PDB file of C-alpha atoms in Angstrom:
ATOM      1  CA  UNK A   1     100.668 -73.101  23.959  1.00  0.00           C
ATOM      2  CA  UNK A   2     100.360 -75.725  21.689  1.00  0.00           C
ATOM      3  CA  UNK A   3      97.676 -77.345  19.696  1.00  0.00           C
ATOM      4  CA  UNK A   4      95.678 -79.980  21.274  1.00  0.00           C
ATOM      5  CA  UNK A   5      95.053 -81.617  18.147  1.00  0.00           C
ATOM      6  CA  UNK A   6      98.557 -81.593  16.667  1.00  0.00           C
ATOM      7  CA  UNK A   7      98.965 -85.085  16.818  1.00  0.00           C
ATOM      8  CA  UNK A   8      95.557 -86.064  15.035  1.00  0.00           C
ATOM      9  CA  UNK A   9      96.378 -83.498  12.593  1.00  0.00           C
ATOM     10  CA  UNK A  10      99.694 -85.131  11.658  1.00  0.00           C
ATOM     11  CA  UNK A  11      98.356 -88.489  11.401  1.00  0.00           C
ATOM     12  CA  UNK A  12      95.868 -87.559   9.575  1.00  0.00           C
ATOM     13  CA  UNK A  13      98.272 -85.845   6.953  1.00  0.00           C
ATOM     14  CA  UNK A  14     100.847 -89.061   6.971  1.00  0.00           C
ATOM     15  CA  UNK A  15      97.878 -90.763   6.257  1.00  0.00           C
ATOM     16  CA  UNK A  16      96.819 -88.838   3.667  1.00  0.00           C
ATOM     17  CA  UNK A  17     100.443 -88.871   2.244  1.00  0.00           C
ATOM     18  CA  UNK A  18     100.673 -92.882   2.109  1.00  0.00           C
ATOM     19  CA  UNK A  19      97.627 -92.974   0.784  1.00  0.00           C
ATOM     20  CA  UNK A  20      98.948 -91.002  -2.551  1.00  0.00           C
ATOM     21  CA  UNK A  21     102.396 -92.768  -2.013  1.00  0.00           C
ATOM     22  CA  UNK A  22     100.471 -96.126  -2.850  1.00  0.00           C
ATOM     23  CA  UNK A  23      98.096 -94.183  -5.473  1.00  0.00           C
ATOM     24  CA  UNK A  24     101.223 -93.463  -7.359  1.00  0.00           C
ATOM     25  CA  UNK A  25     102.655 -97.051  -6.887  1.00  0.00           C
ATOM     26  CA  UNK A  26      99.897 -99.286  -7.599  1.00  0.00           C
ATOM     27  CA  UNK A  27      97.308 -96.887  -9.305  1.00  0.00           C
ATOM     28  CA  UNK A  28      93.587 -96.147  -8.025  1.00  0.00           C
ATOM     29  CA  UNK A  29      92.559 -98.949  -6.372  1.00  0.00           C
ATOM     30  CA  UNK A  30      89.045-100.567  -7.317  1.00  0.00           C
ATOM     31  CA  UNK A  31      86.016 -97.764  -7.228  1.00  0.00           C
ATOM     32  CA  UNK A  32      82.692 -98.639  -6.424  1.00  0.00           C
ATOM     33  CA  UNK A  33      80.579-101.862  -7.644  1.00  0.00           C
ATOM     34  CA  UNK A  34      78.595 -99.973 -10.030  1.00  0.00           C
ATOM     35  CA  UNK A  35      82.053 -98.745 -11.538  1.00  0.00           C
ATOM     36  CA  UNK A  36      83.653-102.120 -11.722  1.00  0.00           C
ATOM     37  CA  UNK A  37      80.422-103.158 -13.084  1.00  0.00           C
ATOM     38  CA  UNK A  38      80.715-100.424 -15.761  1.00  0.00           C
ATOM     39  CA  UNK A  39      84.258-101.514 -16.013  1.00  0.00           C
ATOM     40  CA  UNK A  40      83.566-105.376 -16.938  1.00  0.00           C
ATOM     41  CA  UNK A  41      80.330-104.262 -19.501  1.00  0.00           C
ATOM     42  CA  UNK A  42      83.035-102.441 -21.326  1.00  0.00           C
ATOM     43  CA  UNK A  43      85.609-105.432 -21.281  1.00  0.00           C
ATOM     44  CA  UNK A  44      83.822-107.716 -22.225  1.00  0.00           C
ATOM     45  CA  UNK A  45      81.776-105.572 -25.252  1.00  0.00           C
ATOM     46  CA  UNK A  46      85.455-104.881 -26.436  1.00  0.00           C
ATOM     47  CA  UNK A  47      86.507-108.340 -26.545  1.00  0.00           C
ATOM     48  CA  UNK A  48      83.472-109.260 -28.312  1.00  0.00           C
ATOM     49  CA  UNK A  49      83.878-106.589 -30.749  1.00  0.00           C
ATOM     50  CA  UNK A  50      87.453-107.504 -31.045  1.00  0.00           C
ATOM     51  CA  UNK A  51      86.134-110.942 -32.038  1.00  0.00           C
ATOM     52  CA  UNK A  52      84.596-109.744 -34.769  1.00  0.00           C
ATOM     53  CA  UNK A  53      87.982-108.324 -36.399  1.00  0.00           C
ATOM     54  CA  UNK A  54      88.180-111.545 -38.224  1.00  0.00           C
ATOM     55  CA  UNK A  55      88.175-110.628 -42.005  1.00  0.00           C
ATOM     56  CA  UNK A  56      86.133-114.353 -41.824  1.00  0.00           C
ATOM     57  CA  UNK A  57      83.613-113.320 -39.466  1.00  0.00           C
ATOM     58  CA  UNK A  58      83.171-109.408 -40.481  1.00  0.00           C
ATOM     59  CA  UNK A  59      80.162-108.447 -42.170  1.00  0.00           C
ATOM     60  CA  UNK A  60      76.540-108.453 -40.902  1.00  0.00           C
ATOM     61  CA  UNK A  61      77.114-110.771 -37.683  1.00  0.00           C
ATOM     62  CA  UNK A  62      80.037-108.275 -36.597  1.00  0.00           C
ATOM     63  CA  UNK A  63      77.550-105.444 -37.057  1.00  0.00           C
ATOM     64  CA  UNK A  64      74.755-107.190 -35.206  1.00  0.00           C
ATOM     65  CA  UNK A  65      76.696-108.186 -32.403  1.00  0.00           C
ATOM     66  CA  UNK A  66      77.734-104.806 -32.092  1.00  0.00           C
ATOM     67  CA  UNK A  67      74.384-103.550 -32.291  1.00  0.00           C
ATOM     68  CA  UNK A  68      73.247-105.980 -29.737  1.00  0.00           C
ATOM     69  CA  UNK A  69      76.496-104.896 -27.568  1.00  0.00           C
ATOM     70  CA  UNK A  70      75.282-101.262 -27.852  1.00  0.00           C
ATOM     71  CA  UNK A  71      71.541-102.010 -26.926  1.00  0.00           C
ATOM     72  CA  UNK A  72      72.157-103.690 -23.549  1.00  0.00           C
ATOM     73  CA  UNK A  73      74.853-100.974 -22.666  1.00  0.00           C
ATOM     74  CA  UNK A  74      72.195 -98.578 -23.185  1.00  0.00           C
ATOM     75  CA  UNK A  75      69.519-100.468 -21.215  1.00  0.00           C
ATOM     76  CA  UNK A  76      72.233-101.218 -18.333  1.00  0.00           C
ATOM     77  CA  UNK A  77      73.793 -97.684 -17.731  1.00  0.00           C
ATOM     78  CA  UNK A  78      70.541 -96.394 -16.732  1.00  0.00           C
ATOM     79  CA  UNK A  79      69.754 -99.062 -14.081  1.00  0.00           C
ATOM     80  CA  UNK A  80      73.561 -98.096 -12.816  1.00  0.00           C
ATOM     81  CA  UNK A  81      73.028 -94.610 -12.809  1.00  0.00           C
ATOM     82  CA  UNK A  82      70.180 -94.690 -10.632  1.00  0.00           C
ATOM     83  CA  UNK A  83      70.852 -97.633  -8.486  1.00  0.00           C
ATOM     84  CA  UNK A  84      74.394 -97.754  -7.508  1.00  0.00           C
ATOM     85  CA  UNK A  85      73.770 -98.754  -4.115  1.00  0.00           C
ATOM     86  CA  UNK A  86      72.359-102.004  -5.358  1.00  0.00           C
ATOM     87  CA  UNK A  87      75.695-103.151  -6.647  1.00  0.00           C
ATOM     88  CA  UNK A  88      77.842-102.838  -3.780  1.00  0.00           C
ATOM     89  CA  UNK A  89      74.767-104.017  -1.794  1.00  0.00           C
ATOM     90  CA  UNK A  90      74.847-107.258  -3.997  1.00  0.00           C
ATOM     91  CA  UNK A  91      78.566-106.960  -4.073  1.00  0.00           C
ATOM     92  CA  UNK A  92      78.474-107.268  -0.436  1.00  0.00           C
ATOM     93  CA  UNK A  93      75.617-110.452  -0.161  1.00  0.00           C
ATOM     94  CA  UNK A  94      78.334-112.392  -2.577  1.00  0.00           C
ATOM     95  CA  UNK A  95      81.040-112.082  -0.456  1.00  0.00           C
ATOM     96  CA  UNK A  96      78.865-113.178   2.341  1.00  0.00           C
ATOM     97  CA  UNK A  97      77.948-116.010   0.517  1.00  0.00           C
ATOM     98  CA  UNK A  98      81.076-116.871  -0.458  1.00  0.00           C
ATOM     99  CA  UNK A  99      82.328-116.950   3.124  1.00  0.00           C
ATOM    100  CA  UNK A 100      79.437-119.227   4.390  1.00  0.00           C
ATOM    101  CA  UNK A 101      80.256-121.352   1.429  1.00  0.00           C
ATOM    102  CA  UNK A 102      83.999-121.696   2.193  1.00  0.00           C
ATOM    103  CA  UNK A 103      82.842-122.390   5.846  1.00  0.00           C
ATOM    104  CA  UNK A 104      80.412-125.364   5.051  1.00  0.00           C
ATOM    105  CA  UNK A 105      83.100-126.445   2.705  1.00  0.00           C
ATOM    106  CA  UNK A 106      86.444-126.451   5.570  1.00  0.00           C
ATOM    107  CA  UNK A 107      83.894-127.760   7.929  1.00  0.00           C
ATOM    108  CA  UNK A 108      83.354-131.146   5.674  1.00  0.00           C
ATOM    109  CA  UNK A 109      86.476-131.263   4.521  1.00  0.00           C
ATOM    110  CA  UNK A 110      88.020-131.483   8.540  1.00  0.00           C
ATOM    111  CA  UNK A 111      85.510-134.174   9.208  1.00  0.00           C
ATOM    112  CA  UNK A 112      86.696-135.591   5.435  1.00  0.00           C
ATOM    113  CA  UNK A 113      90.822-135.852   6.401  1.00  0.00           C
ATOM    114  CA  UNK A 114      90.662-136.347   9.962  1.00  0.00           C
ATOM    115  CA  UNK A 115      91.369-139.857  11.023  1.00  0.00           C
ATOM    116  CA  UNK A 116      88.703-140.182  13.594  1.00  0.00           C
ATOM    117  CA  UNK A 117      87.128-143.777  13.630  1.00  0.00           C
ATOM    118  CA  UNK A 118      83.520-143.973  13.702  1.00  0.00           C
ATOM    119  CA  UNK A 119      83.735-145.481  17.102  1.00  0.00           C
ATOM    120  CA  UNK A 120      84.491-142.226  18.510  1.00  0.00           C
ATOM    121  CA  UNK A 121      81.210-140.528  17.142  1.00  0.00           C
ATOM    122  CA  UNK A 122      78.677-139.718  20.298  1.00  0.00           C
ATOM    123  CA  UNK A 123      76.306-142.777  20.892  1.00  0.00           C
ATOM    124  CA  UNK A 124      73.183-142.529  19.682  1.00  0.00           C
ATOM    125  CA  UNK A 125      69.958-142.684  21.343  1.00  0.00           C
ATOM    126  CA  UNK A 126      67.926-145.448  22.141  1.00  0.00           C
ATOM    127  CA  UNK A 127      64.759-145.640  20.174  1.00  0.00           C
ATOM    128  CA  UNK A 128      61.696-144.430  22.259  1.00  0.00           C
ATOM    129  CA  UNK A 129      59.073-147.506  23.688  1.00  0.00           C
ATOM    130  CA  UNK A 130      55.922-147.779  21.278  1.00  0.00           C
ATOM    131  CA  UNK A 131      52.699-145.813  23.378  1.00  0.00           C
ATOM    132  CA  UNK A 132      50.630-147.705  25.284  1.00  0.00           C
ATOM    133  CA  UNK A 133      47.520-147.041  22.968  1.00  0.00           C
ATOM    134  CA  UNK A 134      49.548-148.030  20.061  1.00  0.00           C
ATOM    135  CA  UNK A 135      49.426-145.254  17.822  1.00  0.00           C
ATOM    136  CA  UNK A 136      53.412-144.508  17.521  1.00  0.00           C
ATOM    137  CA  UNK A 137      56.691-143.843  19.373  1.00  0.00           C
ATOM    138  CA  UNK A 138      56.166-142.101  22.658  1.00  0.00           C
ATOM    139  CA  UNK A 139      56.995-142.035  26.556  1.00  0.00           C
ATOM    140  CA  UNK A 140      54.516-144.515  27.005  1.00  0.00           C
ATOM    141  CA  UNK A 141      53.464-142.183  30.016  1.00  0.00           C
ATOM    142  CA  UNK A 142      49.772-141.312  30.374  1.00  0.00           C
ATOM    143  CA  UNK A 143      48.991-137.353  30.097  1.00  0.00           C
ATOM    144  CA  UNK A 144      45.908-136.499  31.979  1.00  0.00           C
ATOM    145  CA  UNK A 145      44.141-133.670  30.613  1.00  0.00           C
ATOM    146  CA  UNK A 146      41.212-133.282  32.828  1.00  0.00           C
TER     147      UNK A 146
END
């Protein structure tokens, strides 16, 4: 007899086996939010370290900029070491918002290009008769409420 789950078990190895195909071609893809996070912190602490190699700007600013770079890496990893949910969860609202952002934006942009006149727009209602008692727009129509 054969396996019932032969097939699931080869897909699930060719799978496996394009998935370290394209490992090996393009490297690890992005990790998690908190690790890209980690990731950018470091960047951008080495670049502004690196600006600092300046023979002209060495001294006590390079120091204290490093110092300053050291303090908030210290007061961030801890807040990404217990919370790494929080950054793909906020990772996930800014994509959202950047979708409902590029909708609003195509939406006014179509009513922008297209060549539509004006005269084509829906008419607009008729302004409602002033109430009888004067106070305002209404139906004009008396509500009994006994």
């Amino acid at each position: 007899m054969s396996d019932p789950d032969a097939w699931a078990k080869a897909c699930a190895e060719d799978l496996e086996a394009e998935k370290a195909r394209r490992r090996a071609e393009h490297g690890a893809g992005p990790g998690s939010a908190a690790e890209e996070f980690r990731k950018l912190f470091d960047a951008v602490a080495g670049k502004v370290s690196e600006g600092f190699g300046n023979p002209l700007l060495a001294g006590q600013a390079a120091r204290t900029v490093q110092q300053l770079v050291q303090q908030a890496k210290a007061a961030v990893e801890p807040v990404v070491e217990r919370n790494p949910q929080v950054f793909d969860h906020l990772a996930a609202a800014g994509g959202e918002l950047l979708a409902a952002y590029r909708s609003a934006v195509e939406g006014h942009e179509t009513r922008w290009t297209r060549k539509d006149t004006p005269a084509e727009e829906p008419p607009r209602e008729a302004p409602k008769p002033p109430r009888e008692d004067g106070e305002g727009p209404g139906t004009g129509q008396h509500i009994d409420l006994d």
